Tab-separated table of C-alpha atoms in Angstrom:
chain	number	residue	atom	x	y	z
A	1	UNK	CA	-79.989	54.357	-150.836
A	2	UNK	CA	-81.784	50.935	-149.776
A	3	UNK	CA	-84.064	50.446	-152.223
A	4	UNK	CA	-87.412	48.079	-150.731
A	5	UNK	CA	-90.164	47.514	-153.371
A	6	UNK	CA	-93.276	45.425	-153.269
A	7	UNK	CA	-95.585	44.522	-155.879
A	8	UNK	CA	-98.606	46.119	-154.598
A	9	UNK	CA	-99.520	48.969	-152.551
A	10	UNK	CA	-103.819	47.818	-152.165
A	11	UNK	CA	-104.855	44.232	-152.885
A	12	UNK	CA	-108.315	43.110	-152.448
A	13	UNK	CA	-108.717	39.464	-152.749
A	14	UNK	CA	-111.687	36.828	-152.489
A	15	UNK	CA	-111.788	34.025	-149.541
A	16	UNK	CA	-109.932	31.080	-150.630
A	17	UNK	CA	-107.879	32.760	-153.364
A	18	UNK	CA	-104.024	32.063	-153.709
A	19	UNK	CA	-102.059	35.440	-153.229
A	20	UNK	CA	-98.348	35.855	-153.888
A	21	UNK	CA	-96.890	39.373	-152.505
A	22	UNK	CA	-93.871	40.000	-154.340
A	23	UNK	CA	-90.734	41.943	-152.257
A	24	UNK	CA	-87.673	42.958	-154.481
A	25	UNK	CA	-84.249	44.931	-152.776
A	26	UNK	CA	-81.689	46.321	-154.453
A	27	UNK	CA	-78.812	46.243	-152.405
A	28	UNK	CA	-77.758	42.806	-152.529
A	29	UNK	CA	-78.239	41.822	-149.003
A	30	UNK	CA	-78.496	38.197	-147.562
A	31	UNK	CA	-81.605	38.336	-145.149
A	32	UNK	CA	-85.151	39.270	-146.278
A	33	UNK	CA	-88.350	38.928	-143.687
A	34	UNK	CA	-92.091	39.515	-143.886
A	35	UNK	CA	-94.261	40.848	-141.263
A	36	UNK	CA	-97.704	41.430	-140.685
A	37	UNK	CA	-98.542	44.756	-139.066
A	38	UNK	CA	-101.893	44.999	-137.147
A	39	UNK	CA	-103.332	47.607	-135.264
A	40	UNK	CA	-102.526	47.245	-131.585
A	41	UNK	CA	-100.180	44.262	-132.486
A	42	UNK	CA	-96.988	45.499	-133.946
A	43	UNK	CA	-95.376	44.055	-136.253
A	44	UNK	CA	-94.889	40.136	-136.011
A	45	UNK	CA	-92.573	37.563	-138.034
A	46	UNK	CA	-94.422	35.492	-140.332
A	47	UNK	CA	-91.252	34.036	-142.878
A	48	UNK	CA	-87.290	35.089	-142.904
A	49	UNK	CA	-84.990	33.754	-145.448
A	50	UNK	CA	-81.148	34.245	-144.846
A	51	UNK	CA	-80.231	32.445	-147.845
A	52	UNK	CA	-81.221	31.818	-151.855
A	53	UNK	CA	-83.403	28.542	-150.881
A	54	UNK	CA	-83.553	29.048	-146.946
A	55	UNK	CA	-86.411	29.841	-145.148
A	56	UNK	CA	-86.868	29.511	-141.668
A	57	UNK	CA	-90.623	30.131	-139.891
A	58	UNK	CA	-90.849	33.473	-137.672
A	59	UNK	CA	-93.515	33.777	-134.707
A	60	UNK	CA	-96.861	33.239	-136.938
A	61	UNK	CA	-96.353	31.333	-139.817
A	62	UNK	CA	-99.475	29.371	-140.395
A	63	UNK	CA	-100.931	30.028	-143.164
A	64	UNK	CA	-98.415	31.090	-144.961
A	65	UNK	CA	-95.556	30.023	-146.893
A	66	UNK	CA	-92.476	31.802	-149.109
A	67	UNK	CA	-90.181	31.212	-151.577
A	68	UNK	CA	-86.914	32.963	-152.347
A	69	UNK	CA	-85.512	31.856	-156.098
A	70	UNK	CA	-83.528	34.187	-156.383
A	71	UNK	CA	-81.148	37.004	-153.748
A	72	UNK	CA	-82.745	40.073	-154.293
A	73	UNK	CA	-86.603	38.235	-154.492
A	74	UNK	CA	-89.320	37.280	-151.528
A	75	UNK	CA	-92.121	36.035	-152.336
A	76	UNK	CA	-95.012	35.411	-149.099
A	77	UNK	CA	-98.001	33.026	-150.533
A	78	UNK	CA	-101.725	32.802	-149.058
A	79	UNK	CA	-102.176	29.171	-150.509
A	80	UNK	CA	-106.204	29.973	-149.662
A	81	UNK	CA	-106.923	33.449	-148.580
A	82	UNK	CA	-109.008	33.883	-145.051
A	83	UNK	CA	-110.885	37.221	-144.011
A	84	UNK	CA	-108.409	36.980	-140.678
A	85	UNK	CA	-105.593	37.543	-142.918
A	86	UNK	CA	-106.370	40.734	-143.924
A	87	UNK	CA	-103.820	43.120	-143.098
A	88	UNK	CA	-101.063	45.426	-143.712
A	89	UNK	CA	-97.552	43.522	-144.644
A	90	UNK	CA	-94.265	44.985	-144.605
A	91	UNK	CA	-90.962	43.123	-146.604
A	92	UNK	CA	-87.699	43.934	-145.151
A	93	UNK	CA	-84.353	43.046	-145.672
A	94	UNK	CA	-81.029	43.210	-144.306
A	95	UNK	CA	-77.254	42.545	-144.960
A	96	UNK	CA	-75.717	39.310	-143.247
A	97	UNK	CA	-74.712	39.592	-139.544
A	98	UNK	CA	-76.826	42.337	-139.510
A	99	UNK	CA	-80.282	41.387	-138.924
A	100	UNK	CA	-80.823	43.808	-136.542
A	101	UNK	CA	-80.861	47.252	-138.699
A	102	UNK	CA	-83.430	46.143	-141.695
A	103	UNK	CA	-84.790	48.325	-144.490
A	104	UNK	CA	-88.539	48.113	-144.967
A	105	UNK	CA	-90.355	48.403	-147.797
A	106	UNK	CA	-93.549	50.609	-147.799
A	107	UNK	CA	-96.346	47.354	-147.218
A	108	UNK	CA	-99.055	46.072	-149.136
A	109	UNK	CA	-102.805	46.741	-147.496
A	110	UNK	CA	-104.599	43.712	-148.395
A	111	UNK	CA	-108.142	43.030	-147.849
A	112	UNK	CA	-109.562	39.553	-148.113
A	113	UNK	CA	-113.202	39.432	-148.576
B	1	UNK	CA	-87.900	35.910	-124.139
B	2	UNK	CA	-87.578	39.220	-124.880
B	3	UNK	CA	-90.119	42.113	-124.940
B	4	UNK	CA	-90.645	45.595	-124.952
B	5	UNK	CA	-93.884	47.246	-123.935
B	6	UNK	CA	-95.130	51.192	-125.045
B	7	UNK	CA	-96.648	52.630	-122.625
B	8	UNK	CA	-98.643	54.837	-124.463
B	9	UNK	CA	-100.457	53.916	-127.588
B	10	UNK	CA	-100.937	57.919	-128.111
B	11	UNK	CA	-99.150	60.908	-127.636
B	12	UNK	CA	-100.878	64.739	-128.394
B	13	UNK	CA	-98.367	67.519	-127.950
B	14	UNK	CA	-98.282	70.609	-129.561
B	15	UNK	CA	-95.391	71.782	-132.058
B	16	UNK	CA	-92.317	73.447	-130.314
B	17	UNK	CA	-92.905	71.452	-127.421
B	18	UNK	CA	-91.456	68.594	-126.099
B	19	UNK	CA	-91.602	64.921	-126.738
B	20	UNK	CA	-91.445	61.941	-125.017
B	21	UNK	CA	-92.279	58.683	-126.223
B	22	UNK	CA	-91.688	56.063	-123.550
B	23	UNK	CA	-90.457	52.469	-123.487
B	24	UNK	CA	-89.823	49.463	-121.351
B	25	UNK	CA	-87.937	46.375	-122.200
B	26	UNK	CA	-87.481	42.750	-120.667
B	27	UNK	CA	-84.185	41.158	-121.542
B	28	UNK	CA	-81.948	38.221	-119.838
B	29	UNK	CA	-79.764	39.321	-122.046
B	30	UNK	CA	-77.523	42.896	-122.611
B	31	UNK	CA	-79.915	44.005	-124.795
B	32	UNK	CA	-79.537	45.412	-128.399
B	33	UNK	CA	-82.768	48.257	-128.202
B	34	UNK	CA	-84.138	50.021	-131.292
B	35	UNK	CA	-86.925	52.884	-132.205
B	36	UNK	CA	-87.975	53.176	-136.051
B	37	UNK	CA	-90.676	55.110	-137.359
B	38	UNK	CA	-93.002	54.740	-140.105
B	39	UNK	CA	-94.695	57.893	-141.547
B	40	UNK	CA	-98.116	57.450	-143.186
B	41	UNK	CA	-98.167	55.291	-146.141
B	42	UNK	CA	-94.790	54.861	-145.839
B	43	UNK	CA	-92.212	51.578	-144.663
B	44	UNK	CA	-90.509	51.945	-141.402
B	45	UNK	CA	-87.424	53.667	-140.842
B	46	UNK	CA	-84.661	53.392	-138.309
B	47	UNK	CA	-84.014	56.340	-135.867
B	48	UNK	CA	-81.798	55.191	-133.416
B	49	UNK	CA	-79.933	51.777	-131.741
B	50	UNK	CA	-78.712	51.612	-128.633
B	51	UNK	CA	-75.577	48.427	-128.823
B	52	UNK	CA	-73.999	48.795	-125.718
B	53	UNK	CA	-71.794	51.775	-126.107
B	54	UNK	CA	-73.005	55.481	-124.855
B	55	UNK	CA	-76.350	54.987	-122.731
B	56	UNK	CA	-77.545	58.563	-124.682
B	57	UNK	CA	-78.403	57.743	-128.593
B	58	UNK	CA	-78.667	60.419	-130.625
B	59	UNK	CA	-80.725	59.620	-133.932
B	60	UNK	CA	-81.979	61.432	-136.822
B	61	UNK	CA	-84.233	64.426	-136.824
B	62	UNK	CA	-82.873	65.513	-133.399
B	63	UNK	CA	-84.406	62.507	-131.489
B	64	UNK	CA	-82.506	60.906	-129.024
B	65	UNK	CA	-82.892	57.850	-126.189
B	66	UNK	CA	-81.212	56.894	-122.928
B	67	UNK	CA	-80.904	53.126	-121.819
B	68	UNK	CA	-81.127	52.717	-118.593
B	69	UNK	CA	-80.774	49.227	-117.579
B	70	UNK	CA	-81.925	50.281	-113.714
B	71	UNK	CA	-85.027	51.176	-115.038
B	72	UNK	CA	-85.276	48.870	-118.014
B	73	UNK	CA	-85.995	51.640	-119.803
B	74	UNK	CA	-85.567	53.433	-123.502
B	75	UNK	CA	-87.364	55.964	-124.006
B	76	UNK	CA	-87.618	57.961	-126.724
B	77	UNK	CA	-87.433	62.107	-126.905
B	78	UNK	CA	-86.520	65.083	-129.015
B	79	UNK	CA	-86.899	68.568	-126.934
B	80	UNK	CA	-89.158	70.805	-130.017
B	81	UNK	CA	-91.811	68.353	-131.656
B	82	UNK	CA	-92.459	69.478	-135.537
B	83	UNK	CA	-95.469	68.722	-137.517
B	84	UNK	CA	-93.660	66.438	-139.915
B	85	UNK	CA	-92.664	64.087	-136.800
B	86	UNK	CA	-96.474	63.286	-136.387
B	87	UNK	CA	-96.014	59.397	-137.505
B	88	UNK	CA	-96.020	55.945	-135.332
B	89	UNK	CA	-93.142	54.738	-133.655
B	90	UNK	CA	-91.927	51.299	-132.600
B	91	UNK	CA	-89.970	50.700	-129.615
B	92	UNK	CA	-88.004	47.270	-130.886
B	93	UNK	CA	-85.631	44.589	-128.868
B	94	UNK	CA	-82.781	42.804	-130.518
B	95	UNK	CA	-82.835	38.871	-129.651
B	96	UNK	CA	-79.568	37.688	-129.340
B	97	UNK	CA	-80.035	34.263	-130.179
B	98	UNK	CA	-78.412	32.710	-133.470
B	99	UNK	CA	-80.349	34.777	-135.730
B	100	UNK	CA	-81.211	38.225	-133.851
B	101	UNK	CA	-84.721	38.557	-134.828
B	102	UNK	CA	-86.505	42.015	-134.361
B	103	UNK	CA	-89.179	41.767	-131.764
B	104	UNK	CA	-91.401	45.020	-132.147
B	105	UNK	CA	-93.339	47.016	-129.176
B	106	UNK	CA	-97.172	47.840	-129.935
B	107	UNK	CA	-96.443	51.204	-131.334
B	108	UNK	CA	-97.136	54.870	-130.659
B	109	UNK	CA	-99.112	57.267	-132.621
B	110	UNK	CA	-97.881	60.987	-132.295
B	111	UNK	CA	-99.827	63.857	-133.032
B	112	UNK	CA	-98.414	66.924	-133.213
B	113	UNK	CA	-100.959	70.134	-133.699
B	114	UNK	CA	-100.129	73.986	-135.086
């Protein structure tokens, strides 16, 4: 089985801190994304990474930024935390050429107050 | 670009009874159409794709979809609802551009009572 973890489940942060959500998978694969879920909203793209090193921007990536050291890590980064960033966010990942079926891990809730 | 819109943001049936969870896409492409699911406090799983082949998708936990391109259409349905399929579900479009990002519907909360 797929195996998605983050780091955190709950995270309650203070305006202006620097957060780093932490997204590990198991299976080897190439791609690994982070979305923001929002009630009403879906789930949008904020960061993809197809690559050790390569990241490319999804739909709303202001704000943010990632990193990706190593295959199986992906790391999203609120340099300074904002209440409008509070949200749910969901890690997924995917093996190459296959973007389309992607295994999600279970989110982190994280309130910025 | 592509979209897909949810017509309903709830849906209240009763168990044993039908579902239908109901989807519309825009696409200038031949679409690649999706529904995953994501049970409280838990990530979101696929249920079904739709890439081309048969128009009727048969997914897990008896749920199944029909594409119909005349309609633009993918809905989602399973003919007995259960209590353990109350969850929300995301209607989700396939770009087909050099990297096929996922671009996910609003979602739909069902509720399923005794």
């Amino acid at each position: 089985d797929v195996k998605v973890t983050q780091s955190s489940r709950y995270l309650v942060k203070r305006t202006g801190e620097k957060v780093f959500l932490e997204c590990v998978q198991d299976m080897d694969h190439e791609n690994m994304f982070w979305y923001r879920q929002d009630p009403g909203l879906g789930l949008r793209l904020i960061y993809f990474s197809y690559d050790v090193k390569m990241k490319e921007k999804g739909d709303i990536p202001e704000g943010y930024s990632v990193s990706r050291e190593k295959k199986e890590r992906f790391s999203l980064i609120l340099e300074s935390a904002s209440t409008n960033q509070t949200s749910m966010y969901l890690c997924a990942s995917s093996k190459a050429g296959n973007t389309d079926t992607q295994y999600f891990g279970p989110g982190t809730r994280l309130t910025v107050l | 670009a592509q979209s897909v819109t949810q017509l309903d943001s709830h849906v209240s049936v009763s168990e044993g009874t039908p579902v239908l969870l109901r989807c519309n896409y825009s696409s200038s492409y031949s679409p690649s159409l999706f529904w995953y699911v994501q049970h409280p406090n838990k990530g979101l799983q696929l249920l079904l794709k739709y890439t081309s082949a048969a128009t009727l998708v048969k997914g897990i936990n008896g749920f199944e979809a029909e594409f119909k391109k005349s309609e633009t259409s993918f809905h989602l349905t399973k003919p007995s609802a259960h209590m353990s399929d109350a969850a929300e579900y995301f209607c989700v479009v396939s770009e087909p551009t050099g990297f096929q990002k996922l671009v996910f519907g609003t979602g739909t909360r069902l509720l399923v009572s005794p």
